[in-house]
Coordinates of C-alpha atoms and ligand atoms in Angstrom, one line a residue:
Chain A
M1 CA -32.3 -75.7 -94.4
T2 CA -30.6 -72.9 -95.1
S3 CA -29.1 -70.8 -91.9
Q4 CA -31.9 -68.4 -92.2
E5 CA -34.9 -70.9 -91.7
F6 CA -32.1 -72.3 -88.8
A7 CA -32.5 -69.2 -86.9
S8 CA -36.0 -68.6 -87.0
N9 CA -37.4 -72.1 -86.6
V10 CA -35.0 -73.1 -83.4
L11 CA -34.6 -69.7 -81.7
P12 CA -37.7 -67.3 -81.9
R13 CA -36.5 -63.8 -82.1
R14 CA -36.4 -62.4 -78.8
S15 CA -37.7 -58.5 -78.1
L16 CA -34.5 -56.6 -77.3
K17 CA -36.5 -54.3 -74.3
R18 CA -34.9 -54.7 -70.7
V19 CA -37.8 -56.4 -68.7
P20 CA -36.7 -55.4 -65.1
S21 CA -39.0 -58.0 -63.4
S22 CA -36.9 -60.9 -65.4
P23 CA -34.9 -63.1 -63.1
R24 CA -31.7 -62.4 -65.1
T25 CA -31.9 -58.7 -64.1
L26 CA -33.1 -59.5 -60.8
F27 CA -30.1 -61.7 -59.9
S28 CA -27.6 -59.3 -61.5
A29 CA -29.2 -56.4 -59.3
V30 CA -28.5 -58.9 -56.4
M31 CA -25.5 -59.6 -56.6
T32 CA -24.3 -56.3 -57.2
V33 CA -25.4 -55.4 -53.9
V34 CA -23.8 -58.3 -52.5
A35 CA -20.4 -57.8 -53.9
F36 CA -21.0 -54.0 -52.8
A37 CA -21.4 -55.2 -49.2
C38 CA -18.4 -57.5 -49.2
A39 CA -16.4 -54.9 -50.4
A40 CA -17.6 -52.4 -47.9
I41 CA -17.2 -55.2 -45.0
A42 CA -13.4 -55.8 -46.2
L43 CA -12.7 -51.8 -45.9
I44 CA -13.9 -52.0 -42.0
P45 CA -10.8 -53.1 -40.7
L46 CA -8.3 -51.0 -42.7
I47 CA -10.4 -47.8 -41.6
S48 CA -11.1 -48.7 -38.0
V49 CA -7.3 -49.2 -38.0
L50 CA -6.6 -45.7 -39.5
Y51 CA -9.9 -44.4 -37.0
Y52 CA -8.1 -45.5 -34.0
V53 CA -4.6 -44.6 -34.8
I54 CA -5.4 -41.1 -36.0
I55 CA -7.7 -40.6 -32.8
N56 CA -5.3 -41.5 -30.2
G57 CA -1.8 -40.5 -31.9
A58 CA -2.7 -37.1 -33.7
G59 CA -3.1 -35.3 -30.3
R60 CA 0.9 -36.0 -30.0
L61 CA 1.9 -34.9 -33.4
G62 CA 4.3 -32.5 -33.3
P63 CA 8.2 -31.6 -34.0
D64 CA 9.2 -33.0 -30.6
L65 CA 8.5 -36.4 -31.9
F66 CA 11.0 -36.4 -34.5
T67 CA 14.0 -34.3 -32.6
Q68 CA 13.7 -35.6 -29.0
L69 CA 14.6 -39.0 -27.5
P70 CA 12.0 -41.0 -25.4
P71 CA 11.5 -39.9 -22.2
P72 CA 12.1 -42.2 -19.2
P73 CA 8.5 -43.5 -17.3
L74 CA 7.2 -40.2 -15.4
V75 CA 8.9 -37.4 -17.5
K76 CA 6.7 -35.5 -19.9
G77 CA 7.1 -34.7 -23.3
G78 CA 10.0 -36.2 -25.8
G79 CA 9.5 -38.1 -28.7
F80 CA 11.1 -41.0 -30.9
G81 CA 13.4 -39.5 -33.2
N82 CA 15.7 -42.2 -32.8
A83 CA 13.4 -44.9 -33.1
I84 CA 12.1 -43.3 -36.6
L85 CA 16.0 -43.3 -37.9
G86 CA 16.6 -46.7 -36.2
T87 CA 13.6 -48.0 -38.5
L88 CA 14.5 -46.1 -41.5
L89 CA 18.1 -47.6 -41.0
T90 CA 17.4 -51.3 -40.2
V91 CA 14.7 -51.5 -43.0
G92 CA 17.1 -49.8 -45.6
M93 CA 19.8 -52.3 -44.4
A94 CA 17.1 -54.9 -45.2
A95 CA 16.5 -53.7 -48.9
A96 CA 19.8 -53.0 -49.5
I97 CA 20.8 -56.7 -49.2
S98 CA 17.0 -58.2 -50.2
I99 CA 16.5 -56.5 -53.4
P100 CA 19.7 -57.2 -55.1
F101 CA 19.5 -61.1 -54.0
G102 CA 15.8 -60.9 -54.6
V103 CA 15.9 -59.4 -57.8
L104 CA 18.9 -61.8 -59.3
A105 CA 17.3 -64.4 -57.9
A106 CA 13.9 -63.6 -59.6
I107 CA 16.1 -63.1 -62.7
F108 CA 17.6 -66.6 -62.5
L109 CA 14.4 -68.0 -62.0
S110 CA 12.6 -66.7 -64.8
E111 CA 15.0 -66.0 -67.6
F112 CA 17.8 -68.5 -67.1
A113 CA 16.5 -71.7 -65.4
R114 CA 12.6 -71.5 -66.3
D115 CA 11.3 -75.0 -65.9
T116 CA 14.4 -76.4 -64.8
V117 CA 14.5 -78.8 -61.5
V118 CA 16.6 -76.0 -59.6
A119 CA 13.8 -73.6 -60.4
D120 CA 11.5 -75.7 -59.2
W121 CA 13.4 -76.1 -56.1
I122 CA 14.4 -72.5 -55.4
D123 CA 10.7 -71.9 -56.1
F124 CA 9.7 -74.5 -53.2
F125 CA 12.4 -73.1 -50.6
T126 CA 10.7 -69.8 -51.5
N127 CA 7.1 -70.7 -50.7
V128 CA 8.7 -72.5 -47.4
L129 CA 10.6 -69.3 -46.4
S130 CA 7.4 -66.9 -46.9
G131 CA 5.5 -69.3 -44.4
V132 CA 8.4 -69.0 -41.4
P133 CA 7.0 -67.0 -39.1
S134 CA 8.4 -63.6 -38.2
I135 CA 9.5 -64.7 -34.7
V136 CA 11.4 -67.7 -36.3
V137 CA 13.2 -65.8 -38.5
G138 CA 14.2 -63.3 -35.5
V139 CA 16.0 -66.4 -34.0
F140 CA 17.6 -67.2 -36.7
A141 CA 19.3 -64.0 -37.2
Y142 CA 20.2 -63.9 -33.6
A143 CA 21.7 -67.4 -33.8
L144 CA 23.5 -65.9 -37.0
V145 CA 24.2 -62.6 -36.5
V146 CA 23.7 -61.8 -32.6
V147 CA 25.8 -64.8 -31.4
T148 CA 28.8 -64.7 -33.5
T149 CA 29.4 -60.8 -33.3
G150 CA 28.6 -60.6 -29.7
T151 CA 25.9 -58.0 -29.7
F152 CA 22.5 -56.9 -30.5
S153 CA 22.6 -54.8 -33.6
A154 CA 21.2 -52.9 -36.3
F155 CA 23.0 -55.0 -38.5
A156 CA 21.3 -58.0 -37.2
G157 CA 18.0 -56.3 -37.2
G158 CA 18.6 -55.6 -40.9
V159 CA 19.5 -59.1 -41.4
A160 CA 16.2 -60.7 -39.7
L161 CA 14.2 -58.3 -41.8
A162 CA 15.8 -58.9 -45.2
V163 CA 15.0 -62.5 -44.8
L164 CA 11.5 -61.7 -44.4
M165 CA 11.6 -59.6 -47.4
L166 CA 13.4 -61.9 -49.6
P167 CA 10.3 -64.6 -50.4
T168 CA 8.1 -61.5 -51.4
I169 CA 10.8 -59.8 -53.7
V170 CA 11.3 -63.3 -55.3
R171 CA 8.3 -63.9 -55.9
T172 CA 6.6 -60.7 -57.1
A173 CA 10.2 -59.6 -59.4
A174 CA 9.9 -63.3 -60.8
E175 CA 6.3 -62.8 -61.8
S176 CA 6.7 -59.6 -63.2
L177 CA 9.8 -60.7 -65.1
E178 CA 7.5 -63.7 -66.4
S179 CA 4.7 -61.5 -67.4
V180 CA 7.1 -59.5 -69.5
P181 CA 5.9 -61.6 -73.8
N182 CA 8.1 -63.6 -75.4
E183 CA 7.5 -61.6 -78.3
T184 CA 9.9 -59.2 -76.6
R185 CA 12.7 -61.4 -76.0
Q186 CA 12.5 -63.0 -79.1
A187 CA 12.8 -59.6 -81.1
A188 CA 15.9 -58.6 -78.8
I189 CA 17.7 -62.1 -79.7
G190 CA 16.4 -61.8 -82.8
L191 CA 18.4 -58.4 -83.1
G192 CA 21.6 -60.3 -82.1
A193 CA 21.8 -59.4 -78.2
T194 CA 23.0 -61.9 -75.8
R195 CA 20.3 -63.3 -73.1
F196 CA 22.4 -61.6 -70.9
Q197 CA 21.9 -58.3 -72.9
T198 CA 17.8 -59.1 -73.5
T199 CA 17.5 -59.5 -69.7
I200 CA 19.3 -56.5 -68.4
Q201 CA 18.4 -54.0 -71.5
V202 CA 14.8 -55.1 -72.5
V203 CA 13.1 -57.6 -70.0
L204 CA 14.1 -56.0 -66.9
P205 CA 13.2 -52.1 -67.6
A206 CA 10.1 -53.7 -69.2
A207 CA 9.4 -55.3 -65.4
I208 CA 10.7 -52.5 -63.3
P209 CA 7.3 -51.1 -62.7
A210 CA 5.9 -54.0 -61.4
I211 CA 9.2 -54.9 -59.1
V212 CA 8.7 -51.8 -57.7
T213 CA 5.6 -52.1 -56.8
G214 CA 6.7 -55.6 -54.9
V215 CA 9.6 -54.2 -53.4
M216 CA 7.6 -51.7 -51.6
L217 CA 5.2 -54.4 -50.4
A218 CA 7.9 -56.0 -48.8
I219 CA 9.2 -52.7 -47.7
S220 CA 6.5 -51.6 -46.0
R221 CA 5.9 -55.2 -44.5
A222 CA 9.2 -55.2 -43.0
A223 CA 8.8 -51.9 -41.3
G224 CA 6.3 -53.1 -39.0
E225 CA 7.7 -55.9 -37.9
T226 CA 8.3 -56.5 -34.4
A227 CA 9.0 -59.8 -33.6
P228 CA 12.5 -60.3 -35.2
L229 CA 13.7 -56.8 -34.2
I230 CA 13.2 -58.0 -30.4
F231 CA 15.8 -60.7 -30.9
T232 CA 18.4 -58.8 -32.9
A233 CA 18.2 -55.1 -32.9
L234 CA 16.7 -54.7 -29.5
F235 CA 16.2 -51.5 -28.4
S236 CA 18.1 -48.0 -27.2
Q237 CA 17.1 -44.9 -25.4
Y238 CA 19.5 -43.4 -27.6
W239 CA 20.9 -41.8 -31.0
A240 CA 22.3 -44.7 -33.0
K241 CA 26.2 -44.4 -33.0
G242 CA 26.6 -47.0 -35.6
V243 CA 24.8 -50.2 -36.9
W244 CA 26.8 -52.6 -34.5
E245 CA 24.9 -51.6 -31.5
P246 CA 21.4 -52.3 -30.5
I247 CA 19.0 -49.7 -32.0
A248 CA 15.8 -48.5 -31.6
S249 CA 12.8 -48.9 -34.1
L250 CA 9.0 -47.7 -34.1
S251 CA 7.5 -50.9 -33.7
V252 CA 9.6 -52.2 -31.0
L253 CA 8.8 -48.8 -29.1
V254 CA 5.2 -49.0 -29.8
F255 CA 5.3 -52.6 -28.6
N256 CA 7.2 -51.6 -25.2
F257 CA 5.5 -48.3 -24.4
A258 CA 2.1 -49.3 -25.3
T259 CA 2.1 -51.9 -22.7
V260 CA 3.4 -49.8 -19.3
P261 CA 1.2 -48.1 -17.4
Y262 CA 2.3 -44.4 -17.8
K263 CA 0.3 -42.3 -19.9
N264 CA 2.9 -40.2 -21.6
Q265 CA 4.4 -43.3 -22.8
Q266 CA 0.9 -44.4 -24.0
Q267 CA 0.4 -41.4 -26.1
L268 CA 3.7 -41.7 -27.6
A269 CA 3.0 -45.5 -28.7
W270 CA -0.4 -44.3 -30.4
A271 CA 1.7 -41.3 -32.2
G272 CA 4.3 -44.0 -33.2
A273 CA 1.8 -46.3 -34.8
L274 CA 0.3 -43.0 -36.3
V275 CA 4.0 -42.3 -38.1
L276 CA 4.6 -45.9 -38.8
V277 CA 1.3 -45.9 -40.7
G278 CA 2.5 -42.7 -42.0
M279 CA 5.5 -43.8 -43.5
V280 CA 4.1 -46.6 -45.0
L281 CA 1.5 -44.9 -46.7
I282 CA 4.1 -42.4 -48.5
T283 CA 6.5 -45.5 -49.9
S284 CA 3.2 -47.2 -51.4
I285 CA 1.7 -43.7 -52.8
L286 CA 5.5 -42.8 -53.8
S287 CA 6.4 -46.5 -55.3
R288 CA 2.5 -45.9 -57.1
W289 CA 3.6 -42.5 -58.3
A290 CA 6.8 -43.8 -59.5
T291 CA 5.5 -46.7 -61.7
Q292 CA 2.9 -44.5 -63.1
R293 CA 5.0 -41.8 -64.4
K294 CA 6.8 -44.5 -66.2
R295 CA 4.1 -46.1 -68.2
Chain B
M1 CA 9.8 -56.5 -110.8
T2 CA 10.0 -59.6 -113.0
P3 CA 13.7 -60.4 -112.6
N4 CA 15.4 -61.1 -115.8
L5 CA 16.1 -64.9 -115.8
Q6 CA 19.8 -64.7 -116.8
T7 CA 20.5 -62.2 -114.4
A8 CA 18.6 -64.3 -111.7
R9 CA 20.5 -67.3 -112.1
Q10 CA 24.1 -65.2 -112.0
T11 CA 23.2 -63.7 -108.5
E12 CA 24.8 -65.1 -105.8
T13 CA 23.2 -67.4 -103.1
V14 CA 22.9 -66.4 -99.7
F15 CA 21.2 -69.6 -98.3
R16 CA 21.9 -73.2 -99.7
T17 CA 20.2 -76.0 -97.5
E18 CA 20.6 -79.4 -98.2
N19 CA 18.3 -82.5 -97.2
L20 CA 17.1 -80.3 -94.7
N21 CA 15.3 -82.4 -92.1
I22 CA 13.5 -80.4 -88.7
Y23 CA 12.7 -82.0 -85.9
Y24 CA 11.0 -81.0 -82.4
G25 CA 11.8 -83.7 -80.3
N26 CA 10.9 -86.9 -82.0
F27 CA 8.4 -85.1 -84.2
L28 CA 9.5 -84.7 -87.8
A29 CA 8.1 -81.0 -88.6
V30 CA 9.8 -80.6 -92.1
K31 CA 11.8 -82.7 -94.1
D32 CA 14.1 -82.5 -97.0
V33 CA 14.3 -79.1 -98.0
S34 CA 16.7 -78.2 -100.7
I35 CA 16.4 -74.6 -102.0
K36 CA 18.8 -71.6 -102.7
I37 CA 18.0 -68.3 -101.9
P38 CA 19.6 -65.6 -104.1
K39 CA 20.8 -62.6 -102.9
H40 CA 19.0 -59.0 -103.1
C41 CA 15.7 -60.9 -104.5
I42 CA 12.6 -61.1 -102.2
T43 CA 11.8 -65.1 -101.9
A44 CA 8.2 -66.1 -100.5
F45 CA 7.6 -69.0 -98.7
I46 CA 3.6 -70.2 -98.8
G47 CA 1.4 -73.0 -97.7
P48 CA -1.2 -74.2 -95.9
S49 CA -1.1 -73.2 -92.0
G50 CA 1.3 -75.9 -89.6
C51 CA 3.5 -76.9 -93.1
G52 CA 6.7 -75.3 -91.1
K53 CA 7.3 -72.3 -93.0
S54 CA 7.8 -70.6 -89.8
T55 CA 9.8 -73.3 -88.8
V56 CA 11.9 -73.3 -91.8
L57 CA 12.7 -69.6 -91.7
R58 CA 14.0 -69.7 -88.1
C59 CA 16.7 -71.7 -89.1
F60 CA 18.1 -69.2 -91.0
N61 CA 19.0 -66.9 -88.0
R62 CA 19.1 -69.8 -85.2
L63 CA 16.0 -68.5 -83.7
N64 CA 15.1 -72.1 -83.0
D65 CA 18.1 -72.4 -80.9
L66 CA 16.1 -71.0 -78.2
I67 CA 13.3 -74.0 -78.4
K68 CA 15.0 -76.8 -76.4
S69 CA 13.4 -79.9 -78.9
F70 CA 14.8 -78.5 -81.6
H71 CA 17.2 -79.9 -84.1
I72 CA 17.9 -80.2 -87.0
D73 CA 20.1 -82.9 -89.9
G74 CA 21.1 -82.1 -93.1
K75 CA 22.8 -78.5 -93.4
I76 CA 22.1 -74.9 -94.2
Y77 CA 25.0 -73.0 -95.9
Y78 CA 25.2 -69.5 -95.3
H79 CA 27.5 -68.0 -97.7
D80 CA 29.5 -71.4 -98.0
Q81 CA 29.8 -71.1 -94.0
D82 CA 27.7 -74.3 -92.5
L83 CA 25.4 -72.5 -90.3
Y84 CA 25.0 -75.0 -87.6
S85 CA 28.7 -75.8 -87.5
S86 CA 29.7 -75.8 -84.0
E87 CA 32.1 -72.9 -84.8
I88 CA 29.1 -70.5 -85.3
D89 CA 28.4 -68.3 -83.0
P90 CA 24.4 -67.8 -83.4
V91 CA 24.4 -64.3 -81.8
E92 CA 26.7 -63.2 -84.7
V93 CA 24.4 -64.7 -86.9
R94 CA 21.6 -63.0 -85.7
R95 CA 23.2 -59.6 -85.9
Q96 CA 23.7 -60.4 -90.0
V97 CA 20.2 -62.0 -90.6
G98 CA 17.6 -59.8 -89.1
M99 CA 14.1 -60.9 -88.1
V100 CA 10.4 -59.2 -88.1
F101 CA 7.4 -61.4 -86.5
Q102 CA 4.2 -62.2 -87.3
K103 CA 2.8 -59.6 -84.2
P104 CA 4.6 -56.2 -84.2
N105 CA 6.6 -56.5 -81.3
P106 CA 8.8 -53.0 -80.7
F107 CA 10.1 -52.8 -77.3
P108 CA 8.5 -50.9 -73.9
K109 CA 10.9 -48.1 -74.8
S110 CA 10.8 -44.7 -76.8
I111 CA 10.7 -45.3 -80.8
Y112 CA 14.2 -43.7 -81.0
D113 CA 15.7 -46.2 -78.4
N114 CA 13.7 -49.0 -80.0
I115 CA 15.8 -48.0 -83.5
A116 CA 18.9 -47.2 -81.2
F117 CA 18.8 -50.8 -79.6
G118 CA 20.5 -53.0 -82.4
P119 CA 22.9 -50.4 -83.0
R120 CA 24.4 -49.8 -79.5
L121 CA 24.5 -53.4 -79.2
L122 CA 27.0 -53.7 -82.2
G123 CA 28.7 -50.7 -80.4
Y124 CA 27.8 -48.2 -83.4
K125 CA 29.7 -45.3 -82.8
G126 CA 28.5 -42.7 -85.7
D127 CA 25.8 -40.3 -85.2
M128 CA 22.6 -42.0 -83.8
D129 CA 20.1 -39.3 -85.2
V130 CA 21.0 -40.2 -88.4
L131 CA 20.8 -42.9 -88.2
V132 CA 17.6 -43.6 -86.3
E133 CA 16.2 -41.0 -89.1
R134 CA 17.7 -42.9 -92.2
S135 CA 16.1 -46.2 -90.7
L136 CA 12.6 -44.5 -89.8
K137 CA 12.8 -43.1 -93.6
Q138 CA 13.7 -46.4 -95.3
A139 CA 10.8 -48.0 -93.4
A140 CA 8.5 -45.2 -94.7
L141 CA 7.7 -44.3 -91.0
W142 CA 10.0 -41.3 -90.6
D143 CA 7.1 -38.8 -91.5
E144 CA 4.4 -40.2 -89.3
V145 CA 6.6 -40.4 -86.1
K146 CA 9.5 -37.6 -86.4
D147 CA 7.5 -35.1 -83.9
K148 CA 7.0 -38.1 -81.3
L149 CA 10.2 -40.0 -81.5
K150 CA 10.6 -39.8 -77.5
E151 CA 7.5 -41.5 -77.4
S152 CA 6.4 -44.9 -76.6
G153 CA 7.1 -47.9 -79.4
T154 CA 3.7 -49.3 -78.1
A155 CA 1.6 -46.2 -78.2
I156 CA 1.4 -46.1 -82.1
S157 CA -0.9 -47.9 -84.4
G158 CA -0.4 -51.7 -85.3
G159 CA 0.7 -50.8 -89.0
Q160 CA 3.4 -48.1 -87.6
Q161 CA 4.4 -50.7 -85.0
Q162 CA 5.4 -53.5 -87.8
R163 CA 6.8 -50.6 -89.9
L164 CA 8.7 -49.5 -86.4
C165 CA 10.0 -53.4 -86.4
I166 CA 11.0 -53.3 -90.0
A167 CA 13.2 -49.7 -89.3
R168 CA 14.3 -51.3 -86.3
A169 CA 16.2 -54.4 -88.4
V170 CA 17.3 -52.4 -90.9
A171 CA 18.8 -50.2 -88.5
V172 CA 21.6 -52.9 -87.9
Q173 CA 22.1 -52.9 -91.5
P174 CA 21.9 -56.6 -92.0
D175 CA 22.7 -58.8 -94.7
V176 CA 19.1 -60.4 -94.6
I177 CA 15.7 -59.9 -93.2
L178 CA 13.4 -62.6 -92.4
M179 CA 9.8 -61.8 -92.3
D180 CA 7.2 -64.1 -91.0
E181 CA 3.5 -62.7 -92.0
P182 CA 4.6 -59.1 -91.8
C183 CA 1.1 -58.1 -93.0
S184 CA -1.2 -60.2 -91.5
A185 CA -2.2 -57.9 -88.6
L186 CA -2.5 -55.0 -90.8
D187 CA -4.9 -53.1 -93.1
P188 CA -4.6 -53.0 -96.8
I189 CA -3.0 -49.7 -96.8
S190 CA -0.4 -50.6 -94.4
T191 CA 0.0 -53.8 -96.3
L192 CA 0.8 -52.0 -99.8
K193 CA 2.9 -49.7 -97.9
I194 CA 4.8 -52.6 -96.7
E195 CA 4.8 -54.0 -99.9
D196 CA 6.6 -50.9 -101.8
L197 CA 8.6 -51.0 -99.0
L198 CA 10.0 -54.3 -99.3
Q199 CA 10.8 -53.5 -103.2
E200 CA 13.1 -50.6 -101.7
L201 CA 14.5 -52.9 -99.3
K202 CA 15.6 -55.5 -101.9
E203 CA 18.0 -53.3 -103.6
Q204 CA 20.0 -53.7 -100.0
Y205 CA 18.9 -56.8 -98.5
T206 CA 17.5 -60.1 -99.1
I207 CA 14.3 -61.0 -98.2
I208 CA 12.7 -63.7 -97.3
I209 CA 8.9 -63.4 -96.3
V210 CA 6.2 -65.8 -95.3
T211 CA 2.6 -64.9 -96.3
H212 CA -1.1 -66.6 -96.6
N213 CA -1.4 -63.5 -99.1
M214 CA -1.2 -65.2 -102.5
Q215 CA -1.9 -61.9 -104.0
Q216 CA 0.8 -60.7 -101.9
A217 CA 3.5 -63.5 -103.0
S218 CA 2.7 -62.7 -106.9
R219 CA 2.9 -59.1 -106.7
A220 CA 5.9 -58.6 -103.9
S221 CA 8.5 -61.9 -104.6
D222 CA 10.9 -62.7 -107.3
F223 CA 11.1 -66.7 -105.9
T224 CA 8.5 -68.5 -104.3
A225 CA 8.5 -71.5 -102.4
F226 CA 5.2 -73.7 -102.0
F227 CA 5.0 -75.8 -98.9
N228 CA 2.4 -78.6 -98.3
V229 CA 2.3 -80.8 -95.1
Q230 CA 1.3 -84.5 -95.7
A231 CA 0.3 -87.4 -92.8
N232 CA 2.3 -90.4 -92.3
D233 CA 1.2 -93.4 -91.5
K234 CA 1.9 -92.9 -87.6
G235 CA -0.6 -89.6 -88.1
Q236 CA 2.3 -86.9 -88.0
R237 CA 2.1 -84.5 -90.2
T238 CA 5.4 -83.3 -91.7
G239 CA 6.1 -80.2 -94.1
Y240 CA 8.0 -80.3 -97.4
V241 CA 8.8 -78.2 -100.2
V242 CA 6.1 -79.2 -103.5
E243 CA 7.6 -76.6 -105.9
Y244 CA 10.5 -73.7 -105.9
D245 CA 10.6 -71.7 -108.6
R246 CA 10.6 -68.0 -110.0
T247 CA 7.1 -66.5 -108.8
E248 CA 5.7 -65.9 -112.3
V249 CA 6.5 -69.7 -112.7
I250 CA 4.7 -70.8 -109.5
F251 CA 1.4 -68.5 -110.4
Q252 CA 1.1 -69.2 -114.0
N253 CA 2.8 -72.5 -115.0
P254 CA 3.6 -74.5 -112.1
M255 CA 5.0 -77.9 -112.5
Q256 CA 3.0 -79.8 -109.6
E257 CA -0.9 -79.7 -110.1
A258 CA -1.1 -79.3 -106.2
T259 CA 0.7 -76.1 -106.5
R260 CA -1.5 -74.7 -109.1
E261 CA -4.7 -75.7 -106.8
Y262 CA -3.0 -73.9 -104.1
V263 CA -2.3 -70.5 -106.1
S264 CA -5.6 -70.6 -107.6
G265 CA -7.2 -71.0 -104.0
R266 CA -9.0 -74.3 -105.3
F267 CA -6.7 -76.3 -102.4
G268 CA -7.9 -78.3 -99.9
Ligands
LIG301 N1 7.7 -74.6 -80.6 C1 7.2 -76.1 -81.5 N2 7.3 -77.2 -80.6 C2 7.1 -78.2 -81.1 N3 6.3 -78.3 -82.4 C3 6.3 -77.2 -83.0 C4 7.0 -76.1 -82.3 N4 6.7 -74.8 -83.2 C5 6.0 -75.5 -84.2 N5 5.4 -76.8 -84.1 C6 5.2 -77.9 -85.2 O1 5.8 -77.3 -86.2 C7 4.9 -77.7 -87.5 C8 5.2 -76.3 -88.4 O2 4.6 -75.3 -87.8 P1 5.0 -73.6 -88.1 O3 4.8 -72.5 -87.2 O4 6.5 -73.8 -88.9 O5 4.0 -73.5 -89.2 P2 3.7 -72.5 -90.4 O6 4.3 -73.1 -91.8 O7 4.6 -71.5 -89.9 O8 2.2 -72.7 -90.0 P3 1.1 -71.1 -90.1 O9 1.3 -70.9 -91.3 O10 0.1 -71.6 -89.2 O11 2.2 -70.0 -89.5 C9 3.8 -77.8 -87.0 O12 3.1 -79.2 -86.7 C10 3.7 -77.2 -85.2 O13 2.8 -77.9 -84.7
LIG302 MG1 4.0 -69.2 -89.3

């Protein structure tokens, strides 16, 4: 039997025309609608959060927010400049601690210890760490830093946030390094680069955009954390004088002011939430922009 | 292109293997290879898939060291130095024995930085612009990319990428260039360009090329090694060199019947 006979005998030639009522077309149409609906539903929480925060917080937006200190109860006006600064400072310290450690750990995992027992264990502990509730991390930083130094401090808050950021950074950085094709490594090694040169000069630069995205994700999560800061950075009504003192943060400010019965402070809590969301949004956009330009 | 037998005999040997057996773990991938690679010649490795051409090729610049289960017995000499002796630094070996891979693998960096990468590693102090231009010209790529040296090396066509990889390999002025099926992803025109290039490059470099293209081997090479594969009673498929001679002999008058069948396409 020739191949032509085979084709015409067993599989009759089908019409190429579209049949709108065929089960396949109908199924496809229904599934498209369902998928679209699910996507829309998934967006509802995000949109409603944004909606509430903007509705309630936008009214208080203004330069005062960024320059004034939080007012005592029943006093009008005020802002939370110290809390914005405090959030930037604690998150900045956390990033300064966790990015080098996290990226180096990821380099070790992906480039030097891939498929070894050590790597498996580090991987396992990173997973465990990412599942530890943030309040437990707060207690840990309290015991480690606050108790030993004898004071609540911005630094303690930074340590707590760093521990929270670490697993995300290690995981995303290791994944982005591993996604660099092996051919690229072999090209560098074939030119006489050492393992270390290959990693630093070829693999890491190729993975940077993806690593930056992961780091930004970790930073935006950390910026909104409240529980670990309550035990460590505490809060302060005043401008920060150093990293070894309690310091204000936006998330703790929102937590404090949202639960008091004073109108002005409640409004400030909403405005604080709005600024926090805005900061997270700006970091995401900046990181997207930075990584897209690289390609 | 046909080497004078006399001069070919006289030329220096770059690589010499003696009873080389190559293993991946317990698996004997290639057995008993004893060949000499002559200087400033193009040596082609041909043979059916899985017979160990790449495996042997990658022994010459110790790239197989990256594979944990890999080990050899027998000897490989590079200009009379035992390549696998513990005194040898594989990084130095790879600086003198460059490699072009089957799949073009430019770095995700600019064309310029792709070329400059190797020389920078070696601490090259001269004029980098001149070196980049010369390397690209040697790889017959200069005219096509001279206006976009700052653009990414991954944003050019596959054939251009492969020539970029060749330029990158010649930029460090190696002694030997190993090429593992460098044309397998290329169109006939790019392939011919690379073959022409080989003829120019052999003035300066010793070249070993793996190819599945019989015409390419017969057109472009001076010496040809035909590999075949043989299954033992446990079903392990081990490669070996059937015949190694000057290319005309392999293609016109081989000693072994298997070689004759393979080069005439009646193999299998
Ligand atoms: N990293 C590895 N680990 C274990 N076995 C391997 C490895 N690389 C190759 N082999 C085995 O070694 C043998 C020779 O493989 P090699 O890649 O050298 O063949 P080849 O002649 O280059 O084939 P092709 O023409 O398809 O590229 C094959 O049996 C292959 O399965
Ligand atoms: Mg191969």
